[in-house]
């Protein structure tokens, strides 16, 4: 085990120091404008100075040398970054990646357009904690890839600047610690009117008109959003927004009243803060997302590189403000800042307002506006920070303790910056997808209930049909087209490759919905085999089945593949999977390109917005599925083959069969949508999609021959026990029927099932 760990660790080290390998793929001017040559590599990890003749213009480094840059492929995304001595990004170049969505799906140009917006960002101020870290625009379908690239650039640049290797930037950051400690003066507690609070900055205000919003969308460069301007007179108020820190005694008593402030103070932990946010106008700063998912997605609290969005548990609705002269505002909310959020009220912070504009069925554009807040000096008290003796070479423990106690603000700020820098990207992604994660877990829970109580459901065929179609429609629209949670054989190849080259959970966790689905499918394989995914959770499979249902409703002729041919066609998908798996051992990138045999990326992830050969291929498979139900699933899907192999270890048998199934009755075999039931009567679990149609027939006493006989015997017993059948009884004779025929001399004829 130690040997393997050493090998993998050594491989990571070698991969992390590859600047010299990639430097030849870029010209100096591509990364640092006007540079014409690179100098000798410096330090470890290496950086390359960029010169114009003998004038130093900046430096170039490789992101993976300084920060995690592993994408969803499990391989590092290598980006060369140019940065000037002041910490401003001057250029970026993507030099190597193995991201499957970019290899054949989304053009690399779209990824670069999103990431290149970081060029010109002053990361020196980010490293000093003066401004929040810049964010990249998300590219639909390649969210993980773009986030990883943007995060690795910002983290690596911040780390390099703080190291002091760009002309003393690191020492400047370290020397930026304040010489005095600032705290809120709790002895000041008075009541002020509204005009005074607004005038001295205790309450900060942001006013935006309709014209301001329309101009902001025009400047954002989104032509579609700009073409849909906000209606109304330009000078109409779009939003009038106010914010204040009511944990400060004077501000809190003025806005909440004495009783309200005392109740709030009783709730707050030492040092914890609370904000009043109020507004009026046509735009709500609350929005509606907190009702559905419990999060206020239109406002964000930002301080230095740390940020957070409030949740419903932090929120209390207020009817009015107590300050004399306060305006009548339509929305007033009290938000308690969570105690685990490192928030320093003595330092500047920003309340960021996100303004959304719908530009399509499920697409939105947005712009942000910052409402900056700095607590007025009159509420603060300052105390000098004792300095360590100049002559001391090594500070004593007592001196260190004194410094730690006397400078809580500086330490807290450093802790915030450090934690923000070191927090894994996957944790940020999970926090940002709480609603999607919750909906996915709820959907999986509902499917589990369907499976565990399947016998109750299939006894009601009409209810079962609508439950199944409704669930498939949800999987297609929400899970597939909206959340892009379409699993692929690429996930299997990536997982297998990572086991051979150095396994890490981080890049699997970077796509939370994909991770949750794989975890649930792994558990489902033990209970039901591959059926839960192929029959219920695959968006492309849902698309095929729903289209086929529409085709049948429109009387499109259905073709049933002869059993002998069907048996010889279904191994094709296993051959495809084994070919892809074998190729992935040689070249994962090439295997991922060959995995385009799956139309999932075209039909689900990219929604057919792709080059015409891919669209034609996907539409051809869907057209075949109109006459042969689930044509692709049955004969070509390598992911279904990959799941069928471990699916044989399932521990339970949930699908019931009667002794007559297969001999002589063939009804279930003839009606199985994917022909997974052999003529002999047994179910091939490798091909079964767990649609439960055979279970619906199993309990149907009008179509299943076994259940017809049970029903006939029951009706005969009831008839014989009725008064009219007793000796001497009177009344009309009871006629017992089967399949519409009266039972007479030949009962065998009566119970013969209808021809199928």
XYZ file of C-alpha atoms in Angstrom:
756
model
C 0.000 0.000 0.000
C 2.843 2.369 0.838
C 4.471 1.592 -2.483
C 1.279 2.438 -4.399
C 0.825 5.670 -2.418
C 4.402 6.617 -3.161
C 3.952 5.953 -6.855
C 0.749 7.985 -7.044
C 2.203 10.824 -4.966
C 5.277 10.867 -7.126
C 3.134 10.983 -10.237
C 1.215 13.958 -8.851
C 4.450 15.797 -8.068
C 5.771 15.227 -11.562
C 2.477 16.425 -13.026
C 2.537 19.510 -10.820
C 5.853 20.838 -12.065
C 5.358 20.878 -15.825
C 5.619 24.581 -16.664
C 8.619 23.973 -18.917
C 6.642 21.317 -20.852
C 3.851 23.737 -21.731
C 5.714 27.031 -22.071
C 6.593 26.261 -25.682
C 2.862 26.125 -26.565
C 2.450 29.877 -26.090
C 4.144 33.033 -27.291
C 5.212 35.534 -24.603
C 2.901 38.212 -26.008
C -0.083 35.816 -25.755
C 0.199 35.923 -21.973
C 1.941 39.228 -21.196
C 1.239 41.982 -23.763
C 4.327 43.361 -25.539
C 6.613 40.676 -24.082
C 8.975 39.092 -26.608
C 10.879 36.502 -24.573
C 10.759 34.313 -21.473
C 13.527 34.352 -18.908
C 14.941 31.378 -16.981
C 12.462 29.602 -14.712
C 12.492 30.817 -11.122
C 11.753 29.036 -7.847
C 9.600 26.062 -6.953
C 6.902 25.830 -8.184
C 8.420 27.449 -11.219
C 7.381 30.781 -12.688
C 8.768 32.269 -15.885
C 9.557 36.000 -16.108
C 8.362 37.660 -19.325
C 10.504 40.438 -20.797
C 10.420 43.004 -23.546
C 14.102 43.012 -24.369
C 15.541 43.635 -20.881
C 12.402 45.140 -19.318
C 10.444 42.846 -16.979
C 6.726 43.042 -17.805
C 5.303 40.140 -15.843
C 5.395 36.448 -15.044
C 3.867 33.242 -16.435
C 2.935 30.164 -14.436
C 0.908 26.933 -14.738
C -2.273 26.747 -12.637
C -1.828 23.097 -11.652
C 1.540 23.968 -10.039
C -0.185 26.174 -7.457
C -3.799 24.996 -7.082
C -6.063 22.047 -7.727
C -7.186 22.066 -11.361
C -8.603 18.561 -11.753
C -11.664 18.546 -13.990
C -14.467 16.029 -14.328
C -12.256 13.841 -16.492
C -10.063 13.216 -13.446
C -7.127 14.895 -15.194
C -5.690 18.389 -14.562
C -6.895 21.203 -16.780
C -3.647 22.955 -17.654
C -3.835 26.732 -18.054
C -0.919 29.106 -18.566
C -1.512 32.402 -16.761
C 0.190 35.736 -17.332
C 0.298 38.182 -14.418
C 2.041 41.511 -13.956
C 4.113 42.460 -10.869
C 1.103 44.250 -9.346
C -1.053 41.134 -9.467
C -3.235 41.974 -12.494
C -4.014 39.072 -14.843
C -2.716 39.842 -18.311
C -3.417 36.690 -20.304
C -4.655 33.085 -20.234
C -4.078 30.090 -22.480
C -5.712 26.680 -22.163
C -2.903 24.306 -23.136
C -4.205 20.854 -22.176
C -7.400 19.214 -20.989
C -9.287 15.956 -21.297
C -12.763 17.185 -20.408
C -15.308 14.973 -22.227
C -17.918 17.700 -22.652
C -15.362 19.922 -24.420
C -13.630 17.247 -26.483
C -16.571 16.762 -28.843
C -19.575 18.521 -27.339
C -19.238 22.178 -26.402
C -16.778 24.165 -28.549
C -13.629 25.095 -26.688
C -14.181 28.661 -27.876
C -17.205 29.008 -25.576
C -15.164 27.903 -22.577
C -12.411 30.381 -23.396
C -14.881 33.230 -23.866
C -16.200 32.668 -20.349
C -12.785 32.318 -18.704
C -11.117 35.194 -20.590
C -13.333 37.642 -18.716
C -10.889 37.212 -15.831
C -8.194 39.001 -17.843
C -7.636 42.422 -16.321
C -8.811 41.361 -12.855
C -6.734 42.837 -10.036
C -6.026 39.776 -7.923
C -3.561 41.741 -5.837
C -6.507 43.493 -4.184
C -8.189 40.094 -3.780
C -5.097 38.751 -2.019
C -5.126 41.773 0.294
C -8.818 41.220 1.053
C -9.880 44.552 -0.436
C -12.213 43.103 -3.095
C -14.093 39.820 -3.551
C -12.764 37.173 -5.897
C -14.014 37.587 -9.486
C -16.426 34.987 -10.854
C -16.628 33.420 -14.303
C -19.819 33.117 -16.330
C -21.323 29.634 -16.362
C -21.511 27.775 -19.675
C -24.589 25.542 -19.725
C -23.553 21.910 -20.019
C -19.956 22.562 -18.923
C -20.519 24.014 -15.466
C -17.930 21.895 -13.677
C -15.262 22.518 -16.304
C -15.688 26.299 -16.250
C -15.845 26.471 -12.455
C -12.691 24.387 -12.107
C -10.783 26.570 -14.573
C -11.928 29.837 -13.015
C -11.355 28.636 -9.475
C -7.864 27.320 -10.241
C -6.852 30.621 -11.863
C -8.040 32.754 -8.939
C -6.637 30.449 -6.256
C -3.280 30.008 -7.944
C -2.834 33.732 -8.571
C -3.794 34.576 -4.991
C -1.351 32.002 -3.642
C 1.448 33.273 -5.865
C 0.857 36.909 -4.865
C 0.821 36.079 -1.164
C 4.069 34.179 -1.521
C 5.831 37.482 -2.263
C 7.370 36.325 -5.550
C 5.938 39.132 -7.696
C 8.147 41.963 -6.540
C 7.317 41.966 -2.840
C 3.535 41.658 -3.084
C 3.469 39.010 -0.406
C 5.325 41.127 2.097
C 2.965 44.003 1.347
C 0.001 41.789 2.138
C 1.602 40.610 5.333
C 2.438 44.175 6.336
C -1.134 45.297 5.776
C -2.199 44.246 9.256
C -3.713 47.171 11.150
C -1.784 48.819 13.941
C -4.965 49.299 15.953
C -7.822 46.973 16.833
C -11.332 48.228 16.024
C -14.401 47.143 18.002
C -18.011 48.353 18.264
C -18.507 50.803 21.122
C -21.287 49.146 23.126
C -21.555 52.150 25.485
C -23.122 54.289 22.761
C -26.850 53.623 22.696
C -29.247 56.366 21.649
C -32.276 56.758 19.421
C -32.003 58.726 16.176
C -34.525 59.660 13.499
C -34.513 58.342 9.930
C -32.930 61.380 8.315
C -30.025 61.320 10.755
C -29.422 57.614 10.204
C -29.389 58.032 6.442
C -27.340 61.206 6.619
C -24.450 59.793 8.673
C -24.294 56.462 6.799
C -25.865 54.299 9.494
C -28.438 53.339 6.849
C -27.114 52.963 3.293
C -29.291 53.335 0.222
C -29.270 52.083 -3.382
C -31.782 53.581 -5.828
C -32.196 52.161 -9.330
C -34.554 53.426 -12.014
C -35.926 51.573 -15.019
C -33.382 53.395 -17.189
C -30.526 52.265 -14.920
C -31.540 48.629 -15.306
C -31.929 48.793 -19.071
C -28.554 50.496 -19.466
C -26.890 47.870 -17.253
C -28.164 45.021 -19.433
C -27.023 46.854 -22.552
C -23.525 47.304 -21.114
C -23.421 43.629 -20.124
C -23.248 42.770 -23.830
C -26.139 40.289 -23.853
C -28.064 41.272 -26.976
C -31.026 39.019 -26.161
C -31.437 40.530 -22.702
C -30.970 44.063 -24.021
C -33.692 43.426 -26.607
C -36.203 42.853 -23.801
C -36.039 46.126 -21.844
C -37.959 46.816 -18.674
C -41.230 48.492 -19.596
C -42.399 51.807 -18.189
C -41.137 55.396 -17.957
C -37.321 55.539 -17.675
C -37.404 57.468 -14.394
C -39.777 55.038 -12.668
C -38.314 53.462 -9.521
C -37.165 49.922 -10.192
C -36.014 49.383 -6.595
C -35.231 51.600 -3.618
C -33.056 49.484 -1.317
C -31.826 50.190 2.230
C -29.510 48.233 4.557
C -28.226 48.723 8.115
C -26.397 46.754 10.812
C -28.930 46.631 13.656
C -26.625 44.722 16.017
C -25.032 48.144 16.669
C -26.993 49.471 19.690
C -27.792 52.956 18.365
C -28.892 51.698 14.924
C -30.807 48.754 16.379
C -32.767 50.811 18.939
C -33.579 53.445 16.315
C -34.898 51.040 13.683
C -36.368 48.236 15.813
C -37.434 50.113 18.912
C -36.243 49.321 22.417
C -38.304 46.133 22.750
C -37.353 44.866 19.299
C -33.684 45.523 19.890
C -33.709 43.784 23.280
C -35.352 40.703 21.761
C -32.752 40.672 18.992
C -29.856 41.092 21.433
C -31.150 38.113 23.379
C -30.967 35.968 20.214
C -27.497 36.979 19.100
C -24.344 35.249 20.230
C -21.363 37.408 21.271
C -20.039 39.180 18.209
C -22.882 37.996 15.962
C -24.479 40.589 13.671
C -27.925 41.204 12.202
C -28.978 43.305 9.224
C -32.187 45.074 8.324
C -32.792 45.094 4.581
C -35.766 47.035 3.267
C -36.978 48.064 -0.137
C -39.789 49.243 -2.348
C -40.394 49.419 -6.086
C -41.340 46.967 -8.792
C -38.438 44.564 -8.058
C -38.418 42.426 -4.921
C -35.061 41.845 -3.268
C -36.521 38.690 -1.709
C -37.782 37.037 -4.872
C -39.586 33.705 -4.611
C -36.718 31.202 -4.443
C -36.713 31.262 -0.637
C -40.296 29.978 -0.684
C -39.367 27.020 -2.924
C -35.855 26.293 -1.698
C -35.331 28.355 1.431
C -32.598 30.593 0.002
C -32.669 34.299 -0.865
C -30.943 34.210 -4.238
C -31.253 37.906 -5.135
C -29.053 39.318 -2.363
C -25.574 38.261 -1.268
C -23.449 39.443 1.647
C -19.815 39.873 0.615
C -16.802 40.785 2.714
C -13.340 40.451 1.207
C -13.190 36.988 -0.417
C -15.974 35.581 1.749
C -19.622 35.625 0.731
C -22.946 34.064 1.697
C -26.628 34.040 0.807
C -29.226 34.169 3.546
C -31.632 31.301 4.150
C -35.197 31.298 5.425
C -34.033 30.263 8.893
C -32.046 33.532 9.124
C -35.052 35.658 8.126
C -37.738 37.487 10.096
C -40.354 39.623 8.379
C -40.910 43.109 9.823
C -44.011 45.212 9.313
C -42.419 48.648 9.703
C -39.394 50.542 10.987
C -39.525 52.349 14.347
C -37.365 55.329 13.401
C -39.204 58.633 13.230
C -39.705 59.713 9.636
C -39.001 56.237 8.173
C -40.683 55.725 4.789
C -43.442 53.190 4.213
C -41.541 50.357 2.515
C -43.220 47.321 0.957
C -40.553 44.811 2.052
C -38.719 44.914 5.375
C -36.684 41.955 6.579
C -34.399 41.207 9.492
C -31.551 38.826 8.682
C -29.322 37.305 11.350
C -25.810 36.649 10.040
C -24.966 32.996 10.856
C -22.440 32.643 13.655
C -20.187 30.415 11.541
C -19.811 33.135 8.881
C -16.653 35.093 9.757
C -18.101 38.592 9.511
C -16.271 41.666 10.834
C -18.719 44.594 11.196
C -15.866 47.070 11.696
C -14.579 46.467 8.175
C -16.294 47.430 4.897
C -18.734 44.969 3.351
C -21.086 44.849 0.394
C -24.685 43.800 -0.099
C -24.873 42.670 -3.723
C -28.237 42.811 -5.492
C -28.795 40.432 -8.393
C -31.315 41.589 -10.997
C -32.656 38.854 -13.267
C -34.282 39.105 -16.683
C -36.019 36.199 -18.407
C -34.768 35.786 -21.983
C -36.117 32.339 -22.842
C -38.207 29.442 -21.643
C -35.621 28.492 -19.005
C -32.857 30.997 -19.595
C -32.179 34.125 -17.592
C -29.661 36.914 -17.801
C -28.568 38.933 -14.811
C -26.602 41.948 -13.713
C -25.409 42.831 -10.216
C -25.336 46.086 -8.251
C -23.282 46.670 -5.113
C -24.571 48.496 -2.056
C -21.392 49.213 -0.076
C -21.581 49.609 3.691
C -18.988 50.937 6.109
C -19.913 51.431 9.737
C -19.512 55.105 10.699
C -16.492 55.860 12.873
C -18.727 57.262 15.627
C -19.806 53.720 16.503
C -16.242 52.376 16.800
C -13.544 52.487 19.398
C -9.900 51.868 18.651
C -7.187 50.403 20.846
C -3.482 50.281 19.964
C -1.991 46.890 19.206
C 1.138 46.153 21.272
C 4.127 45.468 19.024
C 6.707 42.774 19.661
C 10.123 44.062 20.817
C 12.406 44.837 17.886
C 15.371 43.062 19.421
C 13.608 39.782 19.943
C 14.622 37.223 17.362
C 11.993 34.684 18.406
C 8.872 36.002 20.156
C 7.964 34.379 23.443
C 4.773 32.471 23.981
C 3.434 35.301 26.171
C 4.139 37.884 23.474
C 2.473 35.734 20.818
C -0.569 35.314 23.009
C -0.766 39.061 23.618
C -0.558 39.779 19.921
C -3.211 37.170 19.199
C -5.558 38.700 21.780
C -4.900 42.312 20.801
C -5.439 41.898 17.081
C -8.645 39.896 16.641
C -9.679 41.854 13.578
C -6.513 41.102 11.623
C -6.554 37.452 12.666
C -10.211 37.077 11.762
C -9.611 38.641 8.367
C -6.631 36.363 7.728
C -8.671 33.341 8.822
C -11.462 34.285 6.427
C -9.050 34.677 3.529
C -7.275 31.434 4.347
C -10.466 29.416 4.735
C -11.890 30.876 1.534
C -8.721 29.960 -0.311
C -8.437 26.438 1.093
C -12.090 25.410 0.878
C -12.469 22.768 -1.831
C -14.346 23.804 -4.940
C -16.747 20.869 -4.679
C -18.048 22.201 -1.347
C -18.856 25.550 -2.971
C -20.636 23.755 -5.801
C -22.733 21.681 -3.385
C -23.714 24.778 -1.389
C -24.723 26.532 -4.580
C -26.968 23.640 -5.688
C -28.961 23.019 -2.515
C -32.316 23.253 -4.293
C -31.322 20.914 -7.119
C -29.854 18.440 -4.649
C -33.010 18.515 -2.547
C -35.262 17.936 -5.565
C -33.068 15.066 -6.768
C -33.092 13.363 -3.382
C -36.876 13.772 -3.187
C -37.273 12.256 -6.667
C -35.113 9.287 -5.707
C -37.121 8.855 -2.521
C -40.356 8.829 -4.534
C -38.957 6.193 -6.886
C -37.910 4.055 -3.934
C -41.485 4.182 -2.615
C -42.807 3.218 -6.065
C -40.557 0.153 -6.106
C -41.253 -0.951 -2.540
C -45.015 -0.586 -2.970
C -45.154 -1.674 -6.591
C -47.810 -4.357 -5.969
C -50.262 -1.752 -4.715
C -49.552 0.475 -7.701
C -49.769 -2.065 -10.534
C -53.149 -3.315 -9.275
C -54.475 0.055 -10.477
C -53.371 0.149 -14.142
C -54.672 3.640 -14.897
C -52.952 5.161 -11.872
C -49.787 3.233 -12.630
C -49.709 4.473 -16.239
C -50.025 8.127 -15.251
C -47.529 7.806 -12.396
C -44.967 6.299 -14.746
C -45.493 8.814 -17.527
C -45.457 11.711 -15.094
C -42.217 10.522 -13.527
C -40.574 10.024 -16.927
C -41.660 13.513 -17.987
C -40.107 14.949 -14.807
C -36.858 13.052 -15.435
C -36.693 14.286 -19.028
C -37.553 17.945 -18.441
C -36.139 18.681 -15.015
C -33.374 16.149 -14.496
C -32.250 16.065 -18.106
C -32.879 19.328 -19.941
C -32.820 21.619 -16.887
C -30.328 20.076 -14.440
C -28.243 18.242 -17.115
C -28.028 15.184 -14.854
C -27.640 12.685 -17.688
C -25.323 9.822 -16.799
C -22.995 8.503 -19.485
C -20.636 5.635 -20.148
C -17.936 8.323 -19.942
C -18.549 8.373 -16.171
C -17.813 4.650 -16.033
C -14.638 5.002 -18.102
C -13.464 7.938 -15.988
C -14.048 6.035 -12.758
C -12.185 2.966 -14.016
C -9.308 5.104 -15.265
C -9.042 6.940 -11.950
C -8.683 3.640 -10.101
C -5.641 2.892 -12.252
C -4.011 6.326 -12.224
C -4.720 7.714 -8.753
C -8.226 7.848 -7.282
C -9.625 11.091 -5.848
C -13.145 11.774 -4.662
C -12.869 15.504 -5.339
C -13.568 15.526 -9.047
C -16.459 13.060 -8.663
C -17.961 15.315 -5.991
C -17.671 18.347 -8.271
C -20.927 17.321 -10.021
C -23.335 16.778 -7.095
C -26.358 15.493 -9.034
C -24.252 13.037 -11.024
C -22.616 11.836 -7.812
C -25.977 11.371 -6.054
C -27.423 9.489 -9.016
C -24.436 7.159 -9.227
C -24.587 6.480 -5.487
C -28.299 5.642 -5.707
C -27.781 3.445 -8.780
C -24.992 1.556 -7.017
C -27.395 0.809 -4.173
C -30.195 -0.022 -6.605
C -28.054 -2.611 -8.372
C -28.194 -4.740 -5.213
C -32.000 -4.624 -5.135
C -33.274 -4.367 -8.685
C -30.316 -4.557 -11.076
C -29.996 -1.977 -13.832
C -33.759 -1.433 -14.129
C -34.095 1.676 -11.912
C -31.743 3.683 -14.090
C -32.565 2.362 -17.543
C -36.308 2.312 -16.993
C -36.847 5.327 -14.753
C -33.845 7.649 -14.297
C -32.339 7.986 -17.767
C -33.556 11.206 -19.471
C -32.815 9.889 -22.961
C -34.630 6.639 -22.177
C -37.581 8.704 -20.940
C -37.525 10.719 -24.168
C -37.652 7.520 -26.243
C -40.529 6.015 -24.272
C -42.630 9.182 -24.220
C -42.181 9.677 -27.970
C -43.141 6.055 -28.581
C -46.272 6.496 -26.445
C -47.240 9.476 -28.608
C -46.534 7.429 -31.740
C -48.782 4.610 -30.531
C -51.522 7.111 -29.706
C -51.235 8.383 -33.287
C -51.520 4.789 -34.603
C -47.946 4.637 -35.901
C -47.341 0.960 -36.794
C -45.122 -0.851 -34.287
C -42.554 -3.410 -35.404
C -41.823 -6.353 -33.120
C -38.359 -7.767 -33.772
C -38.451 -11.572 -34.247
C -37.094 -13.310 -31.177
C -34.218 -14.992 -32.984
C -33.015 -11.688 -34.427
C -33.630 -9.859 -31.151
C -31.392 -12.338 -29.299
C -28.562 -11.632 -31.722
C -28.941 -7.865 -31.641
C -28.843 -7.209 -27.919
C -25.180 -8.328 -27.490
C -24.130 -5.409 -29.718
C -24.234 -2.981 -26.804
C -21.942 -5.230 -24.760
C -19.469 -5.337 -27.632
C -19.573 -1.527 -27.845
C -18.977 -1.158 -24.119
C -16.070 -3.607 -24.044
C -14.528 -1.814 -27.028
C -14.811 1.557 -25.283
C -13.441 0.153 -22.043
C -10.466 -1.426 -23.795
C -9.754 1.791 -25.695
C -9.915 3.812 -22.464
C -7.010 1.770 -21.095
C -4.964 2.999 -24.042
C -6.340 6.533 -24.448
C -9.133 7.912 -22.293
C -9.496 10.979 -24.504
C -10.007 8.885 -27.646
C -12.428 6.561 -25.851
C -14.464 9.572 -24.751
C -14.705 10.704 -28.354
C -15.852 7.240 -29.414
C -18.458 7.397 -26.656
C -20.378 9.745 -28.960
C -22.188 6.543 -29.929
C -24.386 7.739 -27.067
C -26.674 10.551 -28.267
C -27.122 11.777 -24.685
C -24.872 14.795 -25.059
C -26.655 15.950 -28.206
C -30.265 15.330 -27.179
C -30.112 16.091 -23.445
C -27.066 18.159 -22.442
C -26.863 20.382 -25.541
C -30.584 20.117 -26.455
C -29.790 19.496 -30.141
C -27.840 22.793 -30.408
C -24.911 21.137 -32.143
C -23.277 20.346 -35.486
C -25.722 18.721 -37.909
C -24.119 15.202 -38.071
C -24.657 14.724 -34.335
C -28.216 16.045 -34.538
C -29.057 13.787 -37.491
C -27.650 10.771 -35.639
C -29.700 11.492 -32.514
C -32.888 12.125 -34.484
C -32.366 8.905 -36.447
C -32.210 6.881 -33.229
C -35.316 8.627 -31.895
C -37.119 7.954 -35.187
C -36.223 4.255 -34.929
C -37.663 4.306 -31.414
C -41.036 5.404 -32.781
C -41.584 1.980 -34.372
C -39.293 -0.203 -32.186
C -39.773 0.880 -28.593
C -36.485 1.935 -26.930
C -34.455 0.891 -29.958
C -31.237 2.492 -28.710
C -31.583 1.132 -25.155
C -32.114 -2.415 -26.386
C -29.344 -2.739 -28.933
C -26.754 0.076 -28.771
C -26.504 1.639 -25.298
C -23.041 0.953 -23.788
C -24.077 2.428 -20.435
C -26.915 -0.071 -20.135
C -24.410 -2.844 -20.868
C -22.014 -1.478 -18.251
C -24.773 -1.501 -15.612
C -26.064 -4.936 -16.578
C -22.741 -6.595 -15.713
C -22.675 -5.693 -11.968
C -26.484 -5.803 -11.930
C -26.324 -9.608 -11.867
C -25.295 -9.465 -8.201
C -28.754 -8.253 -7.131
C -29.894 -9.884 -3.902
C -33.685 -9.867 -4.319
C -36.255 -11.060 -6.856
C -39.120 -8.583 -6.991
C -40.838 -9.570 -10.247
C -43.452 -12.275 -9.708
C -44.260 -15.123 -12.118
C -46.982 -17.793 -12.254
C -46.181 -21.466 -13.044
C -48.084 -21.054 -16.326
C -45.851 -18.184 -17.495
C -44.102 -19.300 -20.660
C -45.827 -22.663 -20.780
C -48.371 -22.349 -22.175
C -49.039 -18.601 -21.646
C -46.979 -16.127 -23.696
C -48.918 -12.964 -22.942
C -46.260 -11.200 -20.821
C -43.516 -12.176 -23.280
C -45.545 -10.828 -26.193
C -46.399 -7.551 -24.451
C -43.007 -6.783 -22.844
C -42.006 -3.386 -24.338
C -38.320 -4.331 -24.640
C -38.751 -8.093 -25.177
C -36.791 -8.987 -22.036
C -38.988 -12.053 -21.293
C -37.896 -15.299 -22.949
C -40.490 -17.512 -24.657
C -39.813 -20.001 -21.850
C -41.238 -17.454 -19.431
C -38.216 -16.279 -17.411
C -37.169 -12.617 -17.304
C -33.713 -11.654 -18.526
C -32.721 -9.112 -15.852
C -29.837 -7.917 -18.033
C -32.397 -6.533 -20.486
C -35.266 -5.703 -18.136
C -35.927 -1.974 -17.618
C -38.303 -2.613 -14.709
C -41.296 -0.947 -16.367
C -43.573 -3.276 -14.332
C -45.881 -3.992 -17.272
C -45.594 -7.729 -16.620
C -46.555 -7.106 -12.992
C -49.600 -5.193 -14.114
C -50.641 -8.266 -16.139
C -49.741 -10.560 -13.227
C -52.599 -9.156 -11.112
C -55.115 -8.565 -13.938
C -57.965 -11.066 -13.753
C -59.229 -10.017 -17.186
C -56.018 -10.617 -19.174
C -53.808 -13.052 -17.229
C -54.984 -16.701 -17.813
C -53.979 -17.753 -14.300
C -55.900 -14.870 -12.732
C -58.851 -15.527 -15.081
C -59.116 -19.065 -13.689
C -58.886 -17.729 -10.141
C -61.648 -15.226 -10.884
C -63.843 -17.874 -12.515
C -63.519 -20.205 -9.545
C -64.323 -17.342 -7.199
C -67.380 -16.359 -9.232
C -68.522 -19.963 -9.396
C -68.262 -20.320 -5.623
C -70.193 -17.101 -5.175
C -72.829 -18.238 -7.633
C -73.235 -21.638 -5.982
C -73.545 -20.049 -2.583
C -76.221 -17.604 -3.695
C -79.896 -18.309 -2.690
C -80.952 -18.826 -6.308
C -78.651 -21.848 -6.639
C -79.810 -23.603 -3.484
C -82.355 -26.486 -3.716
C -85.800 -25.046 -4.102
C -84.399 -21.584 -4.659
C -86.088 -19.267 -7.063
C -84.742 -16.532 -9.172
C -82.951 -16.013 -12.459
C -80.170 -18.369 -13.319
C -76.707 -16.948 -12.890
C -74.534 -17.181 -15.976
C -70.793 -17.412 -15.307
C -68.672 -16.098 -18.112
C -65.017 -16.048 -19.060
C -63.765 -13.805 -21.808
C -67.362 -12.932 -22.676
C -68.404 -16.614 -23.228
C -70.804 -18.479 -20.942
C -69.432 -21.533 -19.171
C -71.140 -24.590 -20.607
C -70.153 -28.146 -21.321
C -66.652 -27.134 -22.338
C -65.066 -25.165 -19.524
C -61.692 -25.441 -21.240
C -63.009 -23.301 -24.065
C -64.238 -20.686 -21.630
C -60.898 -20.096 -19.907
C -58.777 -20.073 -23.031
C -57.102 -16.645 -23.081
C -57.685 -14.395 -26.055
C -55.159 -14.608 -28.869
C -52.379 -12.024 -28.674
